[in-house]
């Protein structure tokens, strides 16, 4: 099916920035070099801006040590903010939102998701503001806790002024139309314009092929993973349960496939619907200790894999 990407998708990019949590300790690096008779560039000592300050206690009767924190702890406001930005970046790059087109800086956003994507952009900006408000309130406390953990190695110069620190946290999600080639470009000959048009068309076709491959392989790989877990369930070195996340990932892929199927491949939509039907009503609790359901789902997985036309990657076969 011939498809014009500019009519069904837009380009999208995500940029998230946070103040770095580790940086070079010049004093520690120089000290190491002196003690070990090494050059200062042979070994870099790093320090954490807000160290957790973990202190293990004495082991209990089971050999476990209770950890106490004299520093900033594992779940402080800074780590939560950095973690949120990383999570938003992963969400943006997941098939839930965008599609890979082989570009390091940009991805494709199906127009069917454009409105909800705008809502998501507004939501993460709101969440970032809340995180920064918490950082503002706790910055002085975090610095004091870092001083507790670092002791004499604490250096006030490592910490910027509050507003400068807060300004280093930002997120931005952009969208823009896919460029189309005009018929005439002033200053270029018809041959040159045609050559550029052909290269753009080839690039678009390569993007379509890549998206189609990813859509098929996403479904195939999850079904194969599920079948492998079912085949080795309860065996030595095999899983003891089929985790809910595996089944949820397959259901999610089936629901998202029609939107991500920009070329309108009927076979792809068909197999996504078939998979959804096969796992309807199945959950990990039902499979636990129920060999009949395991056998039933094993058979369903095999039928699906046969439908894919083989065990290799993208095949486009639907029989």
Short mmCIF file of N, CA and C in Angstrom, two decimals, residues 127-282:
data_model
loop_
_atom_site.label_atom_id
_atom_site.label_comp_id
_atom_site.label_asym_id
_atom_site.label_seq_id
_atom_site.Cartn_x
_atom_site.Cartn_y
_atom_site.Cartn_z
N UNK A 127 4.68 18.30 35.96
CA UNK A 127 5.39 17.43 36.89
C UNK A 127 6.80 17.95 37.15
N UNK A 128 7.47 18.44 36.11
CA UNK A 128 8.81 18.98 36.30
C UNK A 128 8.79 20.19 37.23
N UNK A 129 7.79 21.04 37.07
CA UNK A 129 7.65 22.20 37.96
C UNK A 129 7.52 21.77 39.42
N UNK A 130 6.74 20.72 39.66
CA UNK A 130 6.57 20.20 41.02
C UNK A 130 7.90 19.65 41.56
N UNK A 131 8.62 18.94 40.72
CA UNK A 131 9.93 18.42 41.13
C UNK A 131 10.89 19.56 41.47
N UNK A 132 10.88 20.60 40.65
CA UNK A 132 11.78 21.73 40.90
C UNK A 132 11.38 22.50 42.15
N UNK A 133 10.08 22.57 42.42
CA UNK A 133 9.63 23.21 43.67
C UNK A 133 10.16 22.44 44.88
N UNK A 134 10.14 21.11 44.79
CA UNK A 134 10.66 20.29 45.89
C UNK A 134 12.17 20.48 46.02
N UNK A 135 12.87 20.55 44.87
CA UNK A 135 14.31 20.80 44.91
C UNK A 135 14.62 22.15 45.55
N UNK A 136 13.82 23.14 45.19
CA UNK A 136 14.03 24.48 45.75
C UNK A 136 13.91 24.44 47.29
N UNK A 137 12.91 23.72 47.76
CA UNK A 137 12.67 23.67 49.21
C UNK A 137 13.73 22.86 49.95
N UNK A 138 14.34 21.89 49.26
CA UNK A 138 15.24 20.97 49.95
C UNK A 138 16.71 21.11 49.55
N UNK A 139 17.03 22.09 48.72
CA UNK A 139 18.41 22.22 48.23
C UNK A 139 19.39 22.42 49.40
N UNK A 140 19.10 23.32 50.30
CA UNK A 140 20.00 23.57 51.42
C UNK A 140 20.16 22.32 52.29
N UNK A 141 19.06 21.61 52.50
CA UNK A 141 19.11 20.39 53.31
C UNK A 141 19.96 19.32 52.61
N UNK A 142 19.79 19.18 51.30
CA UNK A 142 20.58 18.20 50.55
C UNK A 142 22.07 18.51 50.62
N UNK A 143 22.41 19.78 50.55
CA UNK A 143 23.81 20.17 50.64
C UNK A 143 24.38 19.81 52.02
N UNK A 144 23.59 20.01 53.05
CA UNK A 144 24.06 19.68 54.41
C UNK A 144 24.23 18.16 54.55
N UNK A 145 23.32 17.40 53.99
CA UNK A 145 23.42 15.94 54.05
C UNK A 145 24.64 15.47 53.25
N UNK A 146 24.90 16.14 52.12
CA UNK A 146 26.10 15.80 51.34
C UNK A 146 27.36 16.11 52.15
N UNK A 147 27.32 17.19 52.90
CA UNK A 147 28.46 17.54 53.77
C UNK A 147 28.67 16.44 54.83
N UNK A 148 27.56 15.92 55.38
CA UNK A 148 27.65 14.85 56.37
C UNK A 148 28.32 13.61 55.80
N UNK A 149 27.95 13.29 54.55
CA UNK A 149 28.47 12.07 53.92
C UNK A 149 29.92 12.24 53.46
N UNK A 150 30.25 13.44 52.97
CA UNK A 150 31.57 13.63 52.37
C UNK A 150 32.62 14.07 53.38
N UNK A 151 32.20 14.64 54.47
CA UNK A 151 33.16 15.06 55.49
C UNK A 151 34.09 16.15 54.99
N UNK A 152 35.38 16.03 55.29
CA UNK A 152 36.34 17.07 54.89
C UNK A 152 36.46 17.24 53.38
N UNK A 153 36.01 16.23 52.61
CA UNK A 153 36.11 16.32 51.15
C UNK A 153 35.00 17.20 50.56
N UNK A 154 34.04 17.62 51.38
CA UNK A 154 32.97 18.48 50.88
C UNK A 154 33.55 19.82 50.44
N UNK A 155 33.07 20.30 49.29
CA UNK A 155 33.55 21.58 48.75
C UNK A 155 32.34 22.38 48.29
N UNK A 156 32.10 23.52 48.91
CA UNK A 156 30.95 24.35 48.58
C UNK A 156 30.97 24.80 47.13
N UNK A 157 32.15 24.89 46.54
CA UNK A 157 32.25 25.34 45.13
C UNK A 157 31.65 24.32 44.16
N UNK A 158 31.43 23.10 44.62
CA UNK A 158 30.82 22.08 43.76
C UNK A 158 29.34 22.34 43.51
N UNK A 159 28.76 23.24 44.29
CA UNK A 159 27.31 23.44 44.24
C UNK A 159 26.99 24.84 43.72
N UNK A 160 26.28 24.92 42.59
CA UNK A 160 25.92 26.23 42.03
C UNK A 160 24.88 26.94 42.90
N UNK A 161 24.66 28.20 42.60
CA UNK A 161 23.60 28.94 43.25
C UNK A 161 22.25 28.28 42.93
N UNK A 162 21.28 28.45 43.82
CA UNK A 162 20.01 27.74 43.70
C UNK A 162 19.35 27.93 42.34
N UNK A 163 19.20 29.17 41.88
CA UNK A 163 18.49 29.41 40.62
C UNK A 163 19.25 28.83 39.43
N UNK A 164 20.56 28.90 39.47
CA UNK A 164 21.38 28.30 38.41
C UNK A 164 21.20 26.78 38.42
N UNK A 165 21.16 26.20 39.60
CA UNK A 165 20.96 24.75 39.73
C UNK A 165 19.60 24.33 39.16
N UNK A 166 18.55 25.06 39.54
CA UNK A 166 17.20 24.71 39.07
C UNK A 166 17.07 24.89 37.57
N UNK A 167 17.76 25.88 37.00
CA UNK A 167 17.68 26.15 35.57
C UNK A 167 18.29 25.03 34.73
N UNK A 168 19.10 24.18 35.37
CA UNK A 168 19.75 23.10 34.62
C UNK A 168 18.81 21.93 34.36
N UNK A 169 17.60 21.97 34.94
CA UNK A 169 16.62 20.90 34.72
C UNK A 169 15.57 21.39 33.72
N UNK A 170 15.43 20.69 32.64
CA UNK A 170 14.44 21.10 31.63
C UNK A 170 14.04 19.90 30.78
N UNK A 171 12.83 19.97 30.24
CA UNK A 171 12.36 19.00 29.26
C UNK A 171 11.64 19.74 28.14
N UNK A 172 11.80 19.26 26.94
CA UNK A 172 11.12 19.87 25.80
C UNK A 172 10.82 18.79 24.77
N UNK A 173 9.57 18.70 24.37
CA UNK A 173 9.16 17.77 23.32
C UNK A 173 8.63 18.60 22.15
N UNK A 174 9.24 18.41 20.99
CA UNK A 174 8.89 19.21 19.81
C UNK A 174 8.26 18.35 18.73
N UNK A 175 7.41 18.95 17.94
CA UNK A 175 6.86 18.29 16.75
C UNK A 175 6.91 19.26 15.58
N UNK A 176 7.11 18.73 14.38
CA UNK A 176 7.11 19.56 13.18
C UNK A 176 6.73 18.71 11.98
N UNK A 177 6.21 19.33 10.92
CA UNK A 177 5.77 18.55 9.76
C UNK A 177 6.93 17.87 9.05
N UNK A 178 6.62 16.76 8.41
CA UNK A 178 7.61 16.10 7.56
C UNK A 178 7.79 16.94 6.30
N UNK A 179 9.01 17.23 5.96
CA UNK A 179 9.30 18.08 4.80
C UNK A 179 8.91 17.38 3.51
N UNK A 180 8.23 18.13 2.65
CA UNK A 180 7.92 17.63 1.30
C UNK A 180 8.73 18.42 0.29
N UNK A 181 8.99 17.80 -0.83
CA UNK A 181 9.87 18.39 -1.84
C UNK A 181 9.07 19.25 -2.81
N UNK A 182 9.39 20.54 -2.94
CA UNK A 182 8.70 21.39 -3.93
C UNK A 182 9.12 21.01 -5.35
N UNK A 183 8.30 21.35 -6.30
CA UNK A 183 8.62 21.01 -7.68
C UNK A 183 9.70 21.91 -8.27
N UNK A 184 9.76 23.13 -7.79
CA UNK A 184 10.74 24.08 -8.32
C UNK A 184 11.49 24.71 -7.14
N UNK A 185 12.82 24.78 -7.23
CA UNK A 185 13.65 25.46 -6.26
C UNK A 185 14.52 26.46 -7.01
N UNK A 186 14.36 27.72 -6.67
CA UNK A 186 15.08 28.76 -7.39
C UNK A 186 16.59 28.52 -7.30
N UNK A 187 17.24 28.59 -8.45
CA UNK A 187 18.69 28.42 -8.52
C UNK A 187 19.14 27.01 -8.82
N UNK A 188 18.20 26.05 -8.80
CA UNK A 188 18.55 24.66 -9.10
C UNK A 188 17.93 24.25 -10.43
N UNK A 189 18.64 23.39 -11.15
CA UNK A 189 18.11 22.90 -12.42
C UNK A 189 17.07 21.82 -12.16
N UNK A 190 16.31 21.50 -13.18
CA UNK A 190 15.30 20.46 -13.06
C UNK A 190 15.92 19.12 -12.70
N UNK A 191 17.10 18.85 -13.26
CA UNK A 191 17.80 17.60 -12.97
C UNK A 191 18.20 17.54 -11.49
N UNK A 192 18.71 18.64 -10.98
CA UNK A 192 19.13 18.68 -9.57
C UNK A 192 17.92 18.51 -8.63
N UNK A 193 16.81 19.16 -8.97
CA UNK A 193 15.61 19.04 -8.15
C UNK A 193 15.09 17.60 -8.17
N UNK A 194 15.07 17.00 -9.37
CA UNK A 194 14.61 15.62 -9.49
C UNK A 194 15.50 14.66 -8.71
N UNK A 195 16.80 14.93 -8.73
CA UNK A 195 17.73 14.08 -7.99
C UNK A 195 17.45 14.16 -6.49
N UNK A 196 17.22 15.37 -5.99
CA UNK A 196 16.90 15.54 -4.57
C UNK A 196 15.58 14.87 -4.23
N UNK A 197 14.60 14.99 -5.14
CA UNK A 197 13.30 14.39 -4.89
C UNK A 197 13.43 12.87 -4.80
N UNK A 198 14.21 12.28 -5.69
CA UNK A 198 14.38 10.83 -5.69
C UNK A 198 15.04 10.36 -4.40
N UNK A 199 16.02 11.14 -3.91
CA UNK A 199 16.68 10.76 -2.67
C UNK A 199 15.74 10.88 -1.47
N UNK A 200 14.88 11.90 -1.48
CA UNK A 200 13.91 12.05 -0.40
C UNK A 200 12.88 10.92 -0.44
N UNK A 201 12.44 10.55 -1.63
CA UNK A 201 11.48 9.45 -1.77
C UNK A 201 12.10 8.14 -1.29
N UNK A 202 13.38 7.93 -1.62
CA UNK A 202 14.06 6.71 -1.18
C UNK A 202 14.20 6.69 0.34
N UNK A 203 14.48 7.87 0.92
CA UNK A 203 14.59 7.96 2.38
C UNK A 203 13.25 7.66 3.03
N UNK A 204 12.17 8.17 2.46
CA UNK A 204 10.85 7.92 3.03
C UNK A 204 10.49 6.45 2.93
N UNK A 205 10.82 5.82 1.80
CA UNK A 205 10.53 4.40 1.65
C UNK A 205 11.32 3.57 2.65
N UNK A 206 12.57 3.98 2.90
CA UNK A 206 13.40 3.28 3.88
C UNK A 206 12.80 3.42 5.27
N UNK A 207 12.25 4.58 5.58
CA UNK A 207 11.61 4.78 6.87
C UNK A 207 10.37 3.90 7.01
N UNK A 208 9.58 3.83 5.96
CA UNK A 208 8.37 2.99 5.98
C UNK A 208 8.74 1.54 6.21
N UNK A 209 9.76 1.07 5.50
CA UNK A 209 10.20 -0.31 5.64
C UNK A 209 10.69 -0.59 7.06
N UNK A 210 11.43 0.35 7.62
CA UNK A 210 11.93 0.19 8.99
C UNK A 210 10.78 0.12 9.98
N UNK A 211 9.79 0.98 9.82
CA UNK A 211 8.64 0.99 10.73
C UNK A 211 7.87 -0.32 10.61
N UNK A 212 7.66 -0.80 9.37
CA UNK A 212 6.95 -2.06 9.17
C UNK A 212 7.70 -3.21 9.83
N UNK A 213 9.01 -3.23 9.66
CA UNK A 213 9.83 -4.28 10.25
C UNK A 213 9.71 -4.28 11.77
N UNK A 214 9.78 -3.10 12.35
CA UNK A 214 9.69 -3.00 13.81
C UNK A 214 8.32 -3.42 14.32
N UNK A 215 7.27 -3.08 13.59
CA UNK A 215 5.92 -3.47 14.01
C UNK A 215 5.76 -4.98 14.02
N UNK A 216 6.21 -5.64 12.95
CA UNK A 216 6.11 -7.09 12.88
C UNK A 216 7.00 -7.75 13.92
N UNK A 217 8.23 -7.29 14.01
CA UNK A 217 9.18 -7.93 14.93
C UNK A 217 8.78 -7.73 16.38
N UNK A 218 8.15 -6.61 16.69
CA UNK A 218 7.72 -6.39 18.08
C UNK A 218 6.75 -7.47 18.51
N UNK A 219 5.74 -7.74 17.67
CA UNK A 219 4.78 -8.79 17.99
C UNK A 219 5.45 -10.17 18.02
N UNK A 220 6.25 -10.45 17.00
CA UNK A 220 6.90 -11.75 16.88
C UNK A 220 7.79 -12.03 18.09
N UNK A 221 8.60 -11.06 18.47
CA UNK A 221 9.55 -11.29 19.56
C UNK A 221 8.87 -11.54 20.89
N UNK A 222 7.75 -10.83 21.15
CA UNK A 222 7.06 -11.05 22.43
C UNK A 222 6.39 -12.42 22.45
N UNK A 223 5.80 -12.83 21.31
CA UNK A 223 5.18 -14.15 21.24
C UNK A 223 6.24 -15.23 21.41
N UNK A 224 7.40 -15.06 20.79
CA UNK A 224 8.48 -16.04 20.93
C UNK A 224 8.97 -16.09 22.39
N UNK A 225 9.07 -14.94 23.02
CA UNK A 225 9.48 -14.90 24.43
C UNK A 225 8.47 -15.65 25.30
N UNK A 226 7.18 -15.41 25.05
CA UNK A 226 6.13 -16.08 25.81
C UNK A 226 6.18 -17.58 25.59
N UNK A 227 6.36 -18.01 24.34
CA UNK A 227 6.42 -19.44 24.06
C UNK A 227 7.61 -20.10 24.76
N UNK A 228 8.76 -19.43 24.73
CA UNK A 228 9.95 -19.98 25.39
C UNK A 228 9.71 -20.16 26.89
N UNK A 229 9.07 -19.18 27.50
CA UNK A 229 8.78 -19.29 28.94
C UNK A 229 7.80 -20.42 29.21
N UNK A 230 6.80 -20.59 28.35
CA UNK A 230 5.83 -21.67 28.54
C UNK A 230 6.49 -23.03 28.35
N UNK A 231 7.36 -23.13 27.36
CA UNK A 231 8.02 -24.42 27.07
C UNK A 231 8.95 -24.85 28.20
N UNK A 232 9.53 -23.90 28.91
CA UNK A 232 10.51 -24.23 29.97
C UNK A 232 9.94 -24.01 31.36
N UNK A 233 8.64 -23.78 31.46
CA UNK A 233 8.01 -23.48 32.73
C UNK A 233 8.16 -24.65 33.70
N UNK A 234 8.73 -24.38 34.86
CA UNK A 234 8.88 -25.41 35.88
C UNK A 234 10.06 -26.33 35.69
N UNK A 235 10.76 -26.22 34.56
CA UNK A 235 11.93 -27.06 34.33
C UNK A 235 13.14 -26.51 35.07
N UNK A 236 14.17 -27.35 35.20
CA UNK A 236 15.40 -26.89 35.83
C UNK A 236 15.98 -25.74 35.01
N UNK A 237 16.36 -24.67 35.68
CA UNK A 237 16.87 -23.44 35.06
C UNK A 237 15.81 -22.69 34.27
N UNK A 238 14.56 -23.17 34.32
CA UNK A 238 13.48 -22.47 33.64
C UNK A 238 12.71 -21.60 34.61
N UNK A 239 11.81 -20.74 34.10
CA UNK A 239 11.02 -19.87 34.99
C UNK A 239 10.04 -20.68 35.81
N UNK A 240 9.71 -20.20 37.00
CA UNK A 240 8.71 -20.86 37.83
C UNK A 240 7.31 -20.31 37.58
N UNK A 241 7.25 -19.11 37.02
CA UNK A 241 5.96 -18.49 36.69
C UNK A 241 6.11 -17.71 35.39
N UNK A 242 4.98 -17.45 34.75
CA UNK A 242 4.95 -16.51 33.61
C UNK A 242 4.53 -15.17 34.19
N UNK A 243 5.42 -14.20 34.11
CA UNK A 243 5.15 -12.93 34.75
C UNK A 243 4.06 -12.16 34.01
N UNK A 244 3.28 -11.43 34.79
CA UNK A 244 2.20 -10.61 34.25
C UNK A 244 2.72 -9.61 33.22
N UNK A 245 3.95 -9.12 33.42
CA UNK A 245 4.50 -8.12 32.50
C UNK A 245 4.62 -8.63 31.07
N UNK A 246 4.90 -9.93 30.91
CA UNK A 246 5.02 -10.49 29.56
C UNK A 246 3.68 -10.45 28.83
N UNK A 247 2.63 -10.89 29.51
CA UNK A 247 1.30 -10.87 28.90
C UNK A 247 0.81 -9.44 28.68
N UNK A 248 1.09 -8.56 29.63
CA UNK A 248 0.69 -7.16 29.48
C UNK A 248 1.40 -6.50 28.30
N UNK A 249 2.69 -6.82 28.12
CA UNK A 249 3.45 -6.25 27.00
C UNK A 249 2.86 -6.69 25.67
N UNK A 250 2.40 -7.94 25.60
CA UNK A 250 1.81 -8.45 24.37
C UNK A 250 0.47 -7.78 24.09
N UNK A 251 -0.36 -7.63 25.12
CA UNK A 251 -1.65 -6.94 24.94
C UNK A 251 -1.43 -5.50 24.51
N UNK A 252 -0.45 -4.84 25.13
CA UNK A 252 -0.16 -3.44 24.81
C UNK A 252 0.29 -3.32 23.35
N UNK A 253 1.14 -4.24 22.91
CA UNK A 253 1.62 -4.21 21.52
C UNK A 253 0.46 -4.41 20.55
N UNK A 254 -0.47 -5.28 20.89
CA UNK A 254 -1.63 -5.52 20.01
C UNK A 254 -2.50 -4.28 19.89
N UNK A 255 -2.70 -3.58 21.01
CA UNK A 255 -3.53 -2.38 21.01
C UNK A 255 -2.86 -1.24 20.24
N UNK A 256 -1.54 -1.14 20.33
CA UNK A 256 -0.83 -0.03 19.70
C UNK A 256 -0.52 -0.27 18.23
N UNK A 257 -0.57 -1.53 17.79
CA UNK A 257 -0.19 -1.85 16.41
C UNK A 257 -1.02 -1.10 15.36
N UNK A 258 -2.36 -1.04 15.47
CA UNK A 258 -3.12 -0.34 14.41
C UNK A 258 -2.71 1.13 14.25
N UNK A 259 -2.34 1.81 15.35
CA UNK A 259 -1.92 3.20 15.25
C UNK A 259 -0.52 3.30 14.66
N UNK A 260 0.37 2.38 15.05
CA UNK A 260 1.74 2.40 14.55
C UNK A 260 1.86 1.86 13.12
N UNK A 261 0.81 1.24 12.64
CA UNK A 261 0.80 0.66 11.29
C UNK A 261 0.50 1.75 10.27
N UNK A 262 1.48 2.61 10.03
CA UNK A 262 1.26 3.78 9.18
C UNK A 262 1.01 3.41 7.72
N UNK A 263 1.48 2.26 7.30
CA UNK A 263 1.28 1.86 5.90
C UNK A 263 -0.06 1.17 5.69
N UNK A 264 -0.82 0.96 6.78
CA UNK A 264 -2.14 0.34 6.64
C UNK A 264 -2.07 -1.12 6.25
N UNK A 265 -1.04 -1.83 6.67
CA UNK A 265 -0.86 -3.25 6.34
C UNK A 265 -1.97 -4.06 7.00
N UNK A 266 -2.88 -4.60 6.18
CA UNK A 266 -4.02 -5.36 6.71
C UNK A 266 -3.57 -6.64 7.38
N UNK A 267 -2.51 -7.27 6.86
CA UNK A 267 -2.01 -8.51 7.46
C UNK A 267 -1.50 -8.25 8.87
N UNK A 268 -0.81 -7.13 9.07
CA UNK A 268 -0.29 -6.80 10.39
C UNK A 268 -1.42 -6.57 11.38
N UNK A 269 -2.42 -5.79 10.98
CA UNK A 269 -3.57 -5.57 11.85
C UNK A 269 -4.30 -6.88 12.14
N UNK A 270 -4.34 -7.74 11.13
CA UNK A 270 -5.01 -9.02 11.30
C UNK A 270 -4.34 -9.91 12.33
N UNK A 271 -3.02 -9.98 12.26
CA UNK A 271 -2.32 -10.86 13.21
C UNK A 271 -2.33 -10.27 14.61
N UNK A 272 -2.33 -8.93 14.73
CA UNK A 272 -2.45 -8.31 16.05
C UNK A 272 -3.80 -8.66 16.67
N UNK A 273 -4.85 -8.62 15.85
CA UNK A 273 -6.19 -8.98 16.34
C UNK A 273 -6.25 -10.46 16.72
N UNK A 274 -5.57 -11.30 15.95
CA UNK A 274 -5.55 -12.73 16.23
C UNK A 274 -4.85 -13.01 17.56
N UNK A 275 -3.72 -12.36 17.78
CA UNK A 275 -2.99 -12.54 19.05
C UNK A 275 -3.84 -12.08 20.22
N UNK A 276 -4.47 -10.92 20.07
CA UNK A 276 -5.32 -10.38 21.13
C UNK A 276 -6.43 -11.36 21.50
N UNK A 277 -7.00 -11.98 20.48
CA UNK A 277 -8.08 -12.95 20.71
C UNK A 277 -7.55 -14.20 21.43
N UNK A 278 -6.35 -14.66 21.04
CA UNK A 278 -5.79 -15.89 21.62
C UNK A 278 -5.48 -15.74 23.10
N UNK A 279 -5.08 -14.53 23.54
CA UNK A 279 -4.70 -14.36 24.94
C UNK A 279 -5.80 -13.69 25.76
N UNK A 280 -6.98 -13.56 25.15
CA UNK A 280 -8.11 -12.95 25.86
C UNK A 280 -8.46 -13.77 27.10
N UNK A 281 -8.51 -13.11 28.23
CA UNK A 281 -8.90 -13.80 29.47
C UNK A 281 -7.79 -14.58 30.14
N UNK A 282 -6.59 -14.61 29.55
CA UNK A 282 -5.47 -15.36 30.13
C UNK A 282 -4.67 -14.43 31.02
#
